[in-house]
Amino acid sequence: MTDPILVEIVEGTLASVEKEVETAIARTARSPMIRDAHDFRAGIHDVRLRKLTGRSYSALVQPVVRDFPIETMRPGDVYFHNDVYLSEGGIGHLPDLCVTVPVFHDGEVVAFVQAFGHHDDIGGSVPGSMPSHARSVYEEGLMVPPIKLWDQGVPNEAALRIMTRNSRMPDSLAGDLDAECSACLMGARRLGELFERYGRQAVQECFDAIIDKTTETFRRELLAKIPEGTYVWEDYAEHDGVDEPRLHAQRITLSVDHAADAPLTIDFTGTSPQAKGPINHAGDYADGVFLKKWLAPVLRNLADTPERMAELDVNEGVVPLIKMIFPEKGTLLTPVFPAPTNARTFVILRLLGVLAGVLAKATGGRMPADQETIRYTGVYGTDADAQPYLMREVLGGGSGGRWYADGEDTIHVVPDSRNIPVEFAEARWPFRVERLALACDSGGPGMFRGGLGYDKHIRMLRDASYMSIADRSILSCWGVNGGLAGRPFRVEIAGKEMEGLVDDHPVQAGDLIRIRTTGGGGWGSPYDRDPRAVAADVRDGKVSIAGALGDYGVVLDGDRIDEQGTAELRARLRPPTDRFFDRGPGYAKLSGGRGYAEVDEL
C-alpha cells in the first residue's frame, strides 16, 4: 500500500513546482498579456501523459510524444507547438504557444512540465493574430507543429528567428518564449529532485494514488448527486464574424448511469455545422481528453459546500468517468482543416454553461446561472516615438448567481488572470483610463443576483484602431430557476455602439471608448430576494433605484424600505409561474421571436 504521508508530500511538491513555474514566467516574461494579465498556465504530467496537477488547466503532451518518441528525448530538450489541428485538441487558437520539457531520472523520462499561454502576436492578417472575419486558419498566423525548440540545452536559433520574424511584437515574443522555456527547465529540475529523494517506483505509485483519489472522490461525492436518466440542453454563440448573427448551437445530451465504468456520457450530437468564421474548436481529438478536463470543474458545483468545492482538484482522474460522443466531421466541435479557430472561446466557454444548464435540469436547479464569457478588447497604433504598440486586455465579467449566494463581480474565467493595472497602462500606451468601476444593473436579477461586469472608460490621446473579439453582445448570460438573464456586453466609441467582432475600427484622439462587460445570470425569482439585500445593492451602486423598482419590486423611500408598497408591487409583478431558464431579450431577436428554446422545458 502506498504510504499516505508520502502521497501528501508528493502532491504538495507537484503543486509547489507548478506554482513556482508560473511565478517564474510571470516575473521574467515581456508581454503584458503574459506578465500582467497572466493569461498562461503550467501543468505537470507523468510519463503516461496523465495530468497530475489540478490548480490550472493545461494543454496536452500527446502531440509531442506522437512526433518525438520518449526514448529519443534527452535532458535539456524543449519541445514547442501551437498548431491547432496537430495538438490533439490541446491548443485552441494559434496565439496559444505551448512549451513542453521532459523530466529525467537515471537517464529515463519520468514526467513532463508544460506551459502554454496566449501571446501578443504570432503573425496573421491583423495585429494580435485574431482576425474576427477570418475564413481560414492561414489568415490567423504562423502554425508550428511539434518541434524541438531546444536540443540538449541549445536553443534552435533558426526556429526562434522564424517565429519572431512573423510577429509584430518580436521582442516580447522572444522574451516570453525564453521565460517559458527557462521556467519549465527549472520545474523539470525541481521535479527530478523528488525522484532522486524517494525513487522512481515510490513516486509513480504516488502519482497513481493521486489520480485514483480524484476518480473516487468525483464518483462518490459529485456524480452520485445526479439522478440517473438522460437530459438535453443547448446554448448558442451569436455570430461568427462572417455570416449575419444567428444561433450557432452547442448541444449536450447527458446520460447518467451510475453502474457504468464511465457514469457520464456527454453526446454533442445536435451541435451546429462548423462556422465560416473563426468560432470553431477542434475538440474531437484524443477521445476528447482535453474537453473532459476542461468541462469537469463544472461538476464541482455539486459539492456539499463551497468550501469543499474549492478543495477539489481536476486532474486526469476525471477522464475515465466521462465518455464523449462527437458528431460527424464538419461541426463547431469537429471542424475540418483549415477552418479558422481564433475566436473558439465563443464555443469552448459556452460549453461550460451548457454542461451547467443540463446539470441544472437534472438536479432541480442546484447549479449556478450562466457565468461571464471571456472577451478580448484593445487598441493598436503607433505611440509618440512612432513605435508600434498593441494593447489587448481580457476583461472579465460577472459570474452566475448560486443556490446559496450571489455571483461574484468582475471575475475572470481564466484562473488567476486579471485586468491590466491602470497605472501601467497609462504609462505604456497613449490613452487615459477615466473610469474603472462595476457596471450598475449588469447582474441578472434573482433571489441571488448575478455578479456585475466592468464599466471601463478609455480616453484616446492619439489616433489608433480598436479591436474586439467578444461574444454575448446580443445574447445574455442566462438566469436559472426563476432568475433573470444578465446584461450583455456593450462597447461604445464616441457614442456609437460597436459590434462584438471588430478588427480595425478607427478611433480618433479625444474619443472615449466605453466598455461594459457581461453580468452573470440570476438564480431564483428576484421577487424572493430579501428587500434589505436590494437596498444594500442600491447603496453600493450595484443596482439603481429604477432597477430595484422594476427588476425586484422593491419600493425605496430614501434608505427606507416601503414594506407595504413592496409587497403590493411584488404581487402585481410576480408571474404566475417562473420560467426555469431566462435567456434575455437577445434570444428572441435571433430566434424569430421565440421567448425560450424547446430544450428549456423540464
Coordinates of C-alpha atoms in Angstrom, one line a residue:
M1 CA 0.0 0.0 0.0
T2 CA 1.3 3.5 -0.9
D3 CA 2.4 5.5 2.2
P4 CA -0.3 8.1 2.6
I5 CA 2.2 10.6 4.1
L6 CA 4.4 10.2 1.1
V7 CA 1.4 10.8 -1.2
E8 CA 0.7 14.1 0.6
I9 CA 4.4 15.1 0.2
V10 CA 4.4 14.3 -3.5
E11 CA 1.0 16.0 -4.1
G12 CA 2.3 19.1 -2.3
T13 CA 5.5 19.1 -4.2
L14 CA 3.7 18.9 -7.5
A15 CA 1.5 21.9 -6.6
S16 CA 4.6 23.8 -5.4
V17 CA 6.5 23.1 -8.6
E18 CA 3.6 24.2 -10.8
K19 CA 3.2 27.4 -8.8
E20 CA 7.0 28.1 -9.0
V21 CA 7.0 27.6 -12.8
E22 CA 4.1 30.1 -13.2
T23 CA 5.7 32.6 -10.8
A24 CA 9.0 32.4 -12.7
I25 CA 7.2 33.0 -16.0
A26 CA 5.2 36.0 -14.6
R27 CA 8.4 37.6 -13.3
T28 CA 10.5 37.2 -16.4
A29 CA 8.1 37.4 -19.4
R30 CA 8.0 40.6 -21.5
S31 CA 4.4 40.9 -22.9
P32 CA 1.6 42.5 -20.9
M33 CA -0.7 39.5 -21.8
I34 CA 1.6 37.0 -20.1
R35 CA 3.3 39.1 -17.4
D36 CA 0.5 41.4 -16.3
A37 CA -2.8 39.7 -17.4
H38 CA -1.4 36.3 -16.5
D39 CA -3.1 34.6 -19.4
F40 CA -1.0 31.4 -19.2
R41 CA -0.9 28.1 -17.4
A42 CA 1.5 25.5 -16.3
G43 CA 0.9 21.8 -15.8
I44 CA 2.7 18.6 -14.7
H45 CA 2.1 15.3 -16.5
D46 CA 3.5 11.8 -15.8
V47 CA 5.3 9.6 -18.3
R48 CA 1.9 8.1 -19.2
L49 CA 0.8 11.6 -20.3
R50 CA -1.7 12.0 -17.4
K51 CA -2.2 15.4 -15.9
L52 CA -1.2 15.3 -12.2
T53 CA -2.0 18.8 -11.1
G54 CA -5.3 20.4 -10.7
R55 CA -4.8 24.1 -9.9
S56 CA -4.6 25.1 -13.5
Y57 CA -5.8 23.6 -16.8
S58 CA -3.1 23.0 -19.4
A59 CA -2.5 21.7 -22.9
L60 CA -1.6 18.0 -23.7
V61 CA 1.7 16.2 -24.0
Q62 CA 0.2 13.7 -26.5
P63 CA 1.2 15.6 -29.7
V64 CA 4.8 15.9 -28.6
V65 CA 5.1 12.2 -27.8
R66 CA 3.3 11.3 -31.0
D67 CA 6.0 13.1 -33.1
F68 CA 9.0 12.6 -30.8
P69 CA 9.1 9.1 -29.1
I70 CA 10.0 9.3 -25.5
E71 CA 13.1 7.1 -25.9
T72 CA 14.6 9.8 -28.3
M73 CA 14.3 12.6 -25.7
R74 CA 17.4 13.9 -23.8
P75 CA 18.0 16.2 -20.8
G76 CA 17.8 19.8 -21.8
D77 CA 15.3 19.2 -24.7
V78 CA 12.4 21.6 -25.0
Y79 CA 9.5 21.0 -27.4
F80 CA 7.2 23.6 -28.9
H81 CA 3.9 23.7 -30.8
N82 CA 0.9 25.9 -31.4
D83 CA -0.8 24.0 -34.4
V84 CA -4.5 23.7 -33.5
Y85 CA -5.1 20.7 -35.7
L86 CA -1.9 18.8 -34.7
S87 CA -2.3 19.4 -31.0
E88 CA -4.7 16.6 -30.3
G89 CA -7.3 19.2 -29.1
G90 CA -4.9 20.9 -26.5
I91 CA -4.5 24.1 -28.4
G92 CA -7.5 26.2 -29.3
H93 CA -6.0 29.0 -31.4
L94 CA -2.6 30.0 -32.8
P95 CA -1.7 32.7 -30.2
D96 CA -1.6 29.9 -27.6
L97 CA 2.0 28.8 -27.7
C98 CA 3.0 25.6 -25.8
V99 CA 6.3 24.6 -24.3
T100 CA 7.0 21.0 -23.0
V101 CA 10.1 19.8 -21.1
P102 CA 10.7 16.2 -20.2
V103 CA 11.8 15.3 -16.7
F104 CA 14.6 12.7 -16.3
H105 CA 15.7 10.2 -13.6
D106 CA 18.6 7.8 -14.1
G107 CA 18.6 8.7 -17.8
E108 CA 14.9 8.0 -18.5
V109 CA 11.9 10.2 -18.9
V110 CA 9.6 10.1 -15.9
A111 CA 7.4 13.1 -16.3
F112 CA 6.8 16.3 -18.2
V113 CA 6.5 20.0 -17.3
Q114 CA 4.5 22.2 -19.6
A115 CA 3.4 25.8 -20.0
F116 CA 1.2 27.4 -22.6
G117 CA -0.2 30.9 -22.8
H118 CA -1.8 33.5 -25.0
H119 CA 0.8 35.7 -26.7
D120 CA 0.7 39.1 -28.2
D121 CA 1.2 38.3 -31.9
I122 CA 2.2 35.3 -34.0
G123 CA 1.5 36.9 -37.4
G124 CA -1.6 36.7 -39.5
S125 CA -3.7 39.3 -41.1
V126 CA -4.3 41.6 -38.1
P127 CA -2.3 42.7 -35.1
G128 CA -2.9 40.2 -32.3
S129 CA -3.4 37.2 -34.6
M130 CA -7.1 37.1 -34.1
P131 CA -8.8 38.3 -37.3
S132 CA -12.5 38.3 -36.5
H133 CA -13.5 37.8 -40.1
A134 CA -11.1 35.0 -40.9
R135 CA -12.3 32.2 -43.2
S136 CA -9.2 30.1 -43.0
V137 CA -6.5 29.2 -40.4
Y138 CA -3.9 30.5 -42.8
E139 CA -5.1 34.1 -42.1
E140 CA -4.6 33.6 -38.3
G141 CA -0.8 33.4 -38.0
L142 CA 2.1 31.1 -38.1
M143 CA 1.3 27.4 -37.5
V144 CA 4.1 25.4 -35.8
P145 CA 3.7 21.6 -35.5
P146 CA 5.6 20.0 -32.6
I147 CA 9.3 20.8 -33.0
K148 CA 12.4 20.5 -30.8
L149 CA 13.0 24.1 -29.8
W150 CA 16.0 23.4 -27.6
D151 CA 18.3 20.4 -28.2
Q152 CA 20.0 19.2 -25.0
G153 CA 20.2 22.8 -23.7
V154 CA 21.0 24.5 -27.0
P155 CA 18.2 26.8 -28.4
N156 CA 17.2 26.3 -32.1
E157 CA 18.0 29.8 -33.2
A158 CA 16.7 29.3 -36.7
A159 CA 13.3 28.3 -35.4
L160 CA 13.2 31.2 -33.0
R161 CA 14.2 33.6 -35.7
I162 CA 11.4 32.4 -38.0
M163 CA 8.8 32.8 -35.2
T164 CA 9.9 36.3 -34.1
R165 CA 10.2 37.4 -37.8
N166 CA 6.5 36.5 -38.2
S167 CA 5.4 38.5 -35.1
R168 CA 4.6 42.2 -35.0
M169 CA 6.0 42.2 -31.4
P170 CA 9.2 40.2 -31.9
D171 CA 10.9 41.4 -28.7
S172 CA 8.1 40.5 -26.4
L173 CA 7.6 37.1 -28.2
A174 CA 11.3 36.3 -27.8
G175 CA 11.2 37.3 -24.1
D176 CA 8.1 35.3 -23.4
L177 CA 9.4 32.1 -25.0
D178 CA 12.7 32.4 -23.2
A179 CA 10.8 32.9 -19.9
E180 CA 8.6 29.9 -20.5
C181 CA 11.4 27.6 -21.7
S182 CA 13.6 28.6 -18.7
A183 CA 10.8 28.2 -16.2
C184 CA 9.9 24.7 -17.5
L185 CA 13.5 23.6 -17.4
M186 CA 13.7 24.9 -13.8
G187 CA 10.5 23.0 -13.0
A188 CA 11.9 19.8 -14.5
R189 CA 15.0 20.1 -12.3
R190 CA 12.8 20.6 -9.2
L191 CA 10.6 17.6 -10.1
G192 CA 13.7 15.5 -10.8
E193 CA 14.8 16.1 -7.2
L194 CA 11.6 14.5 -6.0
F195 CA 12.5 11.3 -7.9
E196 CA 16.1 11.5 -6.5
R197 CA 14.9 11.7 -3.0
Y198 CA 12.2 9.0 -3.0
G199 CA 12.9 6.8 -6.0
R200 CA 11.0 6.3 -9.3
Q201 CA 8.7 3.5 -8.2
A202 CA 7.6 5.2 -5.0
V203 CA 6.9 8.5 -6.7
Q204 CA 5.0 6.9 -9.6
E205 CA 2.9 4.9 -7.1
C206 CA 2.0 8.2 -5.5
F207 CA 1.0 9.6 -8.9
D208 CA -1.4 6.6 -9.3
A209 CA -2.8 7.3 -5.8
I210 CA -3.3 11.0 -6.6
I211 CA -5.2 10.3 -9.8
D212 CA -7.2 7.4 -8.2
K213 CA -8.3 9.6 -5.3
T214 CA -9.7 12.2 -7.8
T215 CA -11.6 9.5 -9.7
E216 CA -13.1 8.1 -6.5
T217 CA -13.9 11.5 -5.0
F218 CA -15.7 12.7 -8.1
R219 CA -17.6 9.4 -8.4
R220 CA -18.7 9.2 -4.8
E221 CA -19.2 12.9 -3.8
L222 CA -20.3 14.6 -7.0
L223 CA -21.7 12.2 -9.7
A224 CA -23.8 10.3 -7.2
K225 CA -25.9 13.5 -6.8
I226 CA -27.0 13.4 -10.4
P227 CA -30.2 11.2 -10.9
E228 CA -29.9 8.6 -13.5
G229 CA -31.5 9.5 -16.8
T230 CA -31.0 11.4 -20.0
Y231 CA -31.1 15.2 -20.1
V232 CA -30.7 17.6 -23.1
W233 CA -29.9 21.3 -23.3
E234 CA -28.1 23.7 -25.6
D235 CA -26.8 27.2 -25.8
Y236 CA -25.5 29.4 -28.5
A237 CA -22.8 31.6 -30.0
E238 CA -24.4 34.6 -31.7
H239 CA -22.1 35.4 -34.6
D240 CA -19.0 34.1 -36.4
G241 CA -17.6 37.3 -38.0
V242 CA -18.6 36.3 -41.5
D243 CA -22.3 35.5 -41.6
E244 CA -25.1 37.7 -40.1
P245 CA -25.7 37.0 -36.4
R246 CA -27.7 33.8 -35.8
L247 CA -27.9 31.0 -33.3
H248 CA -24.9 28.7 -33.5
A249 CA -25.9 25.8 -31.2
Q250 CA -23.8 23.7 -28.9
R251 CA -25.9 20.9 -27.6
I252 CA -25.2 18.3 -24.9
T253 CA -27.2 15.2 -24.3
L254 CA -26.2 14.0 -20.9
S255 CA -26.8 10.3 -19.9
V256 CA -26.2 9.2 -16.4
D257 CA -25.6 5.5 -15.4
H258 CA -24.0 5.0 -12.0
A259 CA -23.3 1.3 -12.7
A260 CA -21.2 2.1 -15.8
D261 CA -17.4 2.4 -15.7
A262 CA -18.0 5.9 -17.1
P263 CA -21.1 7.2 -15.3
L264 CA -21.4 10.3 -17.5
T265 CA -21.9 10.2 -21.3
I266 CA -21.7 13.6 -23.0
D267 CA -23.1 13.5 -26.5
F268 CA -22.5 16.6 -28.6
T269 CA -24.8 15.5 -31.4
G270 CA -27.0 18.4 -32.5
T271 CA -24.2 20.9 -32.4
S272 CA -24.4 23.3 -35.4
P273 CA -22.3 22.9 -38.5
Q274 CA -18.9 24.5 -38.5
A275 CA -18.9 28.2 -39.0
K276 CA -17.4 30.1 -41.9
G277 CA -15.8 32.4 -39.4
P278 CA -13.3 31.7 -36.6
I279 CA -15.6 30.3 -33.8
N280 CA -14.8 26.7 -34.4
H281 CA -13.0 24.5 -31.8
A282 CA -11.1 21.3 -32.8
G283 CA -12.2 19.3 -29.8
D284 CA -12.7 15.8 -31.1
Y285 CA -9.1 14.6 -30.9
A286 CA -7.6 12.1 -28.4
D287 CA -11.1 10.9 -27.4
G288 CA -11.9 14.4 -26.2
V289 CA -9.3 14.2 -23.3
F290 CA -8.8 17.9 -23.3
L291 CA -12.5 18.7 -23.2
K292 CA -13.1 16.2 -20.4
K293 CA -10.6 18.0 -18.2
W294 CA -11.9 21.4 -19.4
L295 CA -15.5 20.7 -18.5
A296 CA -15.0 18.7 -15.3
P297 CA -14.6 21.8 -13.0
V298 CA -18.4 22.5 -13.5
L299 CA -19.1 19.2 -11.6
R300 CA -17.5 20.7 -8.5
N301 CA -20.7 22.8 -8.1
L302 CA -22.3 19.6 -6.9
A303 CA -20.1 19.5 -3.8
D304 CA -21.9 19.8 -0.4
T305 CA -20.4 23.1 0.5
P306 CA -18.5 25.9 -1.3
E307 CA -15.5 25.1 0.9
R308 CA -15.5 21.5 -0.2
M309 CA -15.8 22.6 -3.8
A310 CA -12.7 24.7 -3.5
E311 CA -10.7 21.7 -2.2
L312 CA -11.4 19.5 -5.3
D313 CA -8.7 19.5 -7.9
V314 CA -9.3 18.4 -11.5
N315 CA -6.6 16.1 -12.8
E316 CA -6.5 13.1 -15.1
G317 CA -8.7 11.2 -12.6
V318 CA -11.8 12.7 -14.1
V319 CA -11.1 11.3 -17.6
P320 CA -12.3 7.7 -17.0
L321 CA -15.6 9.0 -15.6
I322 CA -16.7 10.7 -18.8
K323 CA -17.5 9.2 -22.2
M324 CA -17.7 11.7 -25.1
I325 CA -19.6 11.2 -28.3
F326 CA -18.8 13.7 -31.1
P327 CA -20.9 14.3 -34.2
E328 CA -19.5 13.7 -37.7
K329 CA -16.8 15.9 -39.0
G330 CA -17.8 19.4 -40.0
T331 CA -19.4 20.9 -36.9
L332 CA -18.4 23.6 -34.5
L333 CA -16.6 21.0 -32.3
T334 CA -15.4 18.8 -35.2
P335 CA -14.1 21.4 -37.8
V336 CA -12.3 20.3 -40.9
F337 CA -8.9 21.8 -41.5
P338 CA -8.3 24.6 -42.4
A339 CA -11.4 26.1 -40.7
P340 CA -10.5 29.2 -38.7
T341 CA -10.5 28.9 -34.9
N342 CA -9.1 32.1 -33.3
A343 CA -12.4 33.0 -31.6
R344 CA -13.1 29.4 -30.4
T345 CA -13.6 30.8 -26.9
F346 CA -17.2 31.5 -28.1
V347 CA -17.7 27.7 -28.3
I348 CA -15.4 26.2 -25.7
L349 CA -16.5 28.6 -22.9
R350 CA -20.2 28.3 -23.9
L351 CA -19.8 24.5 -23.3
L352 CA -19.1 25.2 -19.6
G353 CA -22.5 26.9 -19.5
V354 CA -24.2 24.1 -21.5
L355 CA -23.0 21.5 -19.1
A356 CA -24.1 23.6 -16.1
G357 CA -27.5 24.1 -17.8
V358 CA -28.1 20.4 -18.4
L359 CA -27.0 19.6 -14.9
A360 CA -29.4 22.3 -13.6
K361 CA -32.2 20.4 -15.4
A362 CA -31.0 17.1 -13.8
T363 CA -30.7 18.4 -10.3
G364 CA -33.7 20.7 -9.9
G365 CA -31.6 23.9 -10.3
R366 CA -28.8 23.2 -7.9
M367 CA -26.3 24.7 -10.3
P368 CA -25.2 28.3 -10.8
A369 CA -26.7 30.5 -13.5
D370 CA -24.5 31.4 -16.5
Q371 CA -21.1 32.9 -16.0
E372 CA -19.2 35.6 -17.7
T373 CA -17.7 35.0 -21.1
I374 CA -14.1 35.9 -21.9
R375 CA -13.6 38.6 -24.4
Y376 CA -10.6 40.5 -25.9
T377 CA -10.7 44.2 -26.4
G378 CA -8.0 46.6 -27.2
V379 CA -6.4 49.3 -29.4
Y380 CA -3.3 49.4 -31.5
G381 CA -1.4 52.0 -33.4
T382 CA 1.9 54.0 -33.0
D383 CA 3.0 55.9 -30.0
A384 CA 4.7 59.3 -29.7
D385 CA 8.0 57.8 -30.6
A386 CA 6.5 56.3 -33.8
Q387 CA 6.8 52.8 -32.4
P388 CA 4.0 50.3 -32.9
Y389 CA 2.0 49.1 -29.9
L390 CA -0.7 46.7 -29.1
M391 CA -2.9 46.9 -26.0
R392 CA -5.2 43.9 -25.7
E393 CA -7.0 43.1 -22.5
V394 CA -9.0 40.1 -21.3
L395 CA -11.6 41.8 -19.2
G396 CA -13.8 39.6 -17.1
G397 CA -17.4 39.9 -16.1
G398 CA -20.0 38.6 -13.6
S399 CA -20.4 35.0 -12.6
G400 CA -23.9 33.5 -12.1
G401 CA -25.9 33.6 -9.0
R402 CA -25.8 30.4 -7.0
W403 CA -28.3 28.5 -4.9
Y404 CA -26.7 29.8 -1.8
A405 CA -25.1 33.2 -2.8
D406 CA -24.9 36.0 -5.3
G407 CA -22.5 35.7 -8.2
E408 CA -19.0 37.2 -8.0
D409 CA -18.3 40.6 -9.6
T410 CA -15.8 41.1 -12.4
I411 CA -14.3 37.6 -12.2
H412 CA -12.0 36.2 -14.9
V413 CA -12.9 32.8 -16.2
V414 CA -9.2 32.0 -16.9
P415 CA -7.8 31.1 -13.5
D416 CA -5.6 33.7 -11.9
S417 CA -5.8 36.1 -14.8
R418 CA -6.5 39.8 -14.2
N419 CA -7.1 43.1 -15.8
I420 CA -4.2 45.3 -16.7
P421 CA -3.3 47.8 -13.9
V422 CA -4.4 51.4 -14.9
E423 CA -1.1 52.9 -13.8
F424 CA 0.9 50.5 -16.0
A425 CA -1.5 51.0 -19.0
E426 CA -1.3 54.8 -18.9
A427 CA 2.5 54.8 -18.6
R428 CA 2.9 52.4 -21.5
W429 CA 0.2 53.4 -24.0
P430 CA -1.2 56.7 -25.4
F431 CA -4.6 56.8 -23.6
R432 CA -6.1 57.6 -20.2
V433 CA -8.3 55.3 -18.2
E434 CA -11.0 57.7 -16.9
R435 CA -13.2 55.1 -15.1
L436 CA -12.8 51.5 -14.0
A437 CA -15.9 50.5 -12.0
L438 CA -18.7 48.0 -11.6
A439 CA -21.4 48.2 -14.3
C440 CA -24.6 49.1 -12.4
D441 CA -27.6 46.8 -13.0
S442 CA -25.5 44.4 -15.2
G443 CA -26.0 41.4 -12.9
G444 CA -29.1 39.3 -13.7
P445 CA -31.9 39.9 -11.1
G446 CA -32.7 37.0 -8.9
M447 CA -33.1 35.8 -5.3
F448 CA -29.4 35.6 -5.6
R449 CA -28.2 38.2 -8.0
G450 CA -25.7 37.6 -10.9
G451 CA -22.3 39.2 -10.5
L452 CA -21.6 42.5 -12.1
G453 CA -19.3 43.2 -15.1
Y454 CA -16.8 46.0 -15.6
D455 CA -17.6 49.6 -16.7
K456 CA -14.3 50.9 -18.2
H457 CA -13.8 54.2 -20.0
I458 CA -10.7 54.8 -22.1
R459 CA -9.9 58.3 -23.5
M460 CA -7.6 58.1 -26.5
L461 CA -4.7 60.5 -26.8
R462 CA -3.6 59.5 -30.3
D463 CA -5.4 58.2 -33.4
A464 CA -5.5 54.4 -33.3
S465 CA -7.6 51.3 -34.2
Y466 CA -10.0 49.5 -31.9
M467 CA -10.3 45.7 -31.9
S468 CA -12.7 43.3 -30.2
I469 CA -13.3 39.6 -30.0
A470 CA -16.4 39.3 -27.9
D471 CA -19.5 37.2 -27.6
R472 CA -22.6 37.8 -25.6
S473 CA -23.1 41.2 -27.3
I474 CA -26.7 40.1 -28.3
L475 CA -27.4 37.1 -26.1
S476 CA -27.1 37.3 -22.4
C477 CA -25.8 35.1 -19.6
W478 CA -29.0 33.1 -18.7
G479 CA -30.8 33.0 -15.4
V480 CA -32.0 29.8 -13.8
N481 CA -34.7 28.6 -11.5
G482 CA -36.7 31.8 -11.9
G483 CA -33.7 34.1 -12.1
L484 CA -33.4 36.5 -15.0
A485 CA -30.6 37.0 -17.5
G486 CA -27.8 39.5 -17.0
R487 CA -26.9 42.4 -19.3
P488 CA -24.9 41.7 -22.4
F489 CA -21.5 43.0 -23.5
R490 CA -21.5 46.5 -24.9
V491 CA -18.9 48.9 -26.3
E492 CA -19.5 52.5 -27.4
I493 CA -16.9 54.6 -29.2
A494 CA -17.7 58.3 -29.3
G495 CA -21.3 57.4 -28.5
K496 CA -21.6 54.8 -31.3
E497 CA -22.3 51.2 -30.4
M498 CA -19.9 48.6 -31.7
E499 CA -20.4 45.0 -32.7
G500 CA -18.8 42.3 -30.7
L501 CA -16.3 41.3 -33.5
V502 CA -14.2 44.2 -34.8
D503 CA -10.7 44.2 -36.3
D504 CA -9.8 47.8 -37.1
H505 CA -12.4 50.4 -36.2
P506 CA -10.7 53.8 -36.4
V507 CA -10.6 55.9 -33.2
Q508 CA -9.5 59.5 -33.0
A509 CA -7.5 61.3 -30.4
G510 CA -10.1 62.5 -27.8
D511 CA -12.6 59.7 -28.5
L512 CA -14.0 57.9 -25.4
I513 CA -14.2 54.1 -25.6
R514 CA -16.7 52.8 -23.0
I515 CA -16.6 49.1 -22.4
R516 CA -19.3 47.4 -20.3
T517 CA -18.8 43.6 -19.8
T518 CA -21.4 41.0 -19.2
G519 CA -23.3 40.4 -15.9
G520 CA -23.9 36.9 -14.7
G521 CA -27.4 35.4 -14.7
G522 CA -29.6 35.5 -11.6
W523 CA -30.7 32.4 -9.5
G524 CA -34.2 32.2 -8.2
S525 CA -37.0 34.7 -8.5
P526 CA -36.0 38.3 -8.0
Y527 CA -39.2 38.8 -6.1
D528 CA -37.9 36.4 -3.4
R529 CA -34.8 38.5 -2.8
D530 CA -34.6 40.0 0.6
P531 CA -35.5 43.7 0.2
R532 CA -32.7 44.6 2.6
A533 CA -30.2 43.0 0.2
V534 CA -31.7 45.0 -2.7
A535 CA -31.4 48.2 -0.6
A536 CA -27.8 47.4 0.2
D537 CA -27.1 46.9 -3.5
V538 CA -28.6 50.3 -4.2
R539 CA -26.4 51.9 -1.5
D540 CA -23.3 50.2 -3.0
G541 CA -24.1 51.3 -6.6
K542 CA -24.7 47.8 -7.8
V543 CA -28.4 48.2 -8.5
S544 CA -30.1 51.5 -9.5
I545 CA -33.3 52.8 -7.8
A546 CA -35.1 52.1 -11.1
G547 CA -33.6 48.6 -11.1
A548 CA -34.8 48.0 -7.5
L549 CA -38.3 49.0 -8.5
G550 CA -38.6 47.4 -11.9
D551 CA -36.4 44.3 -11.5
Y552 CA -37.0 43.4 -7.8
G553 CA -40.3 45.1 -7.0
V554 CA -38.7 46.9 -4.1
V555 CA -40.0 50.4 -3.2
L556 CA -37.5 52.6 -1.6
D557 CA -38.1 55.9 0.2
G558 CA -34.5 57.2 0.5
D559 CA -32.8 54.5 2.6
R560 CA -36.0 53.2 4.0
I561 CA -37.9 50.2 2.5
D562 CA -41.6 50.7 2.0
E563 CA -42.6 47.3 3.1
Q564 CA -46.3 47.6 2.2
G565 CA -45.6 49.1 -1.2
T566 CA -43.0 46.4 -1.9
A567 CA -45.4 43.6 -1.0
E568 CA -48.1 45.1 -3.2
L569 CA -45.8 45.8 -6.2
R570 CA -44.3 42.3 -6.0
A571 CA -47.7 40.7 -6.0
R572 CA -48.5 42.6 -9.2
L573 CA -45.2 41.9 -10.9
R574 CA -44.7 38.3 -10.0
P575 CA -45.6 36.0 -13.0
P576 CA -48.0 33.1 -12.4
T577 CA -45.1 30.6 -12.9
D578 CA -41.4 31.2 -13.0
R579 CA -39.6 30.2 -16.2
F580 CA -36.8 27.7 -15.4
F581 CA -34.3 29.4 -17.8
D582 CA -34.4 33.0 -18.9
R583 CA -32.2 33.8 -21.9
G584 CA -32.9 37.5 -22.1
P585 CA -34.3 39.6 -24.9
G586 CA -31.4 38.9 -27.3
Y587 CA -32.6 35.3 -27.8
A588 CA -36.0 36.4 -29.2
K589 CA -34.1 38.7 -31.6
L590 CA -32.1 35.8 -33.1
S591 CA -34.8 33.1 -32.8
G592 CA -37.6 34.7 -34.7
G593 CA -39.4 36.0 -31.7
R594 CA -39.4 32.9 -29.5
G595 CA -39.1 33.5 -25.8
Y596 CA -37.4 30.3 -25.0
A597 CA -35.9 27.2 -26.6
E598 CA -37.7 23.8 -26.8
V599 CA -34.9 22.3 -24.7
D600 CA -35.6 24.7 -21.9
E601 CA -38.7 22.8 -20.9
L602 CA -38.2 20.5 -17.9

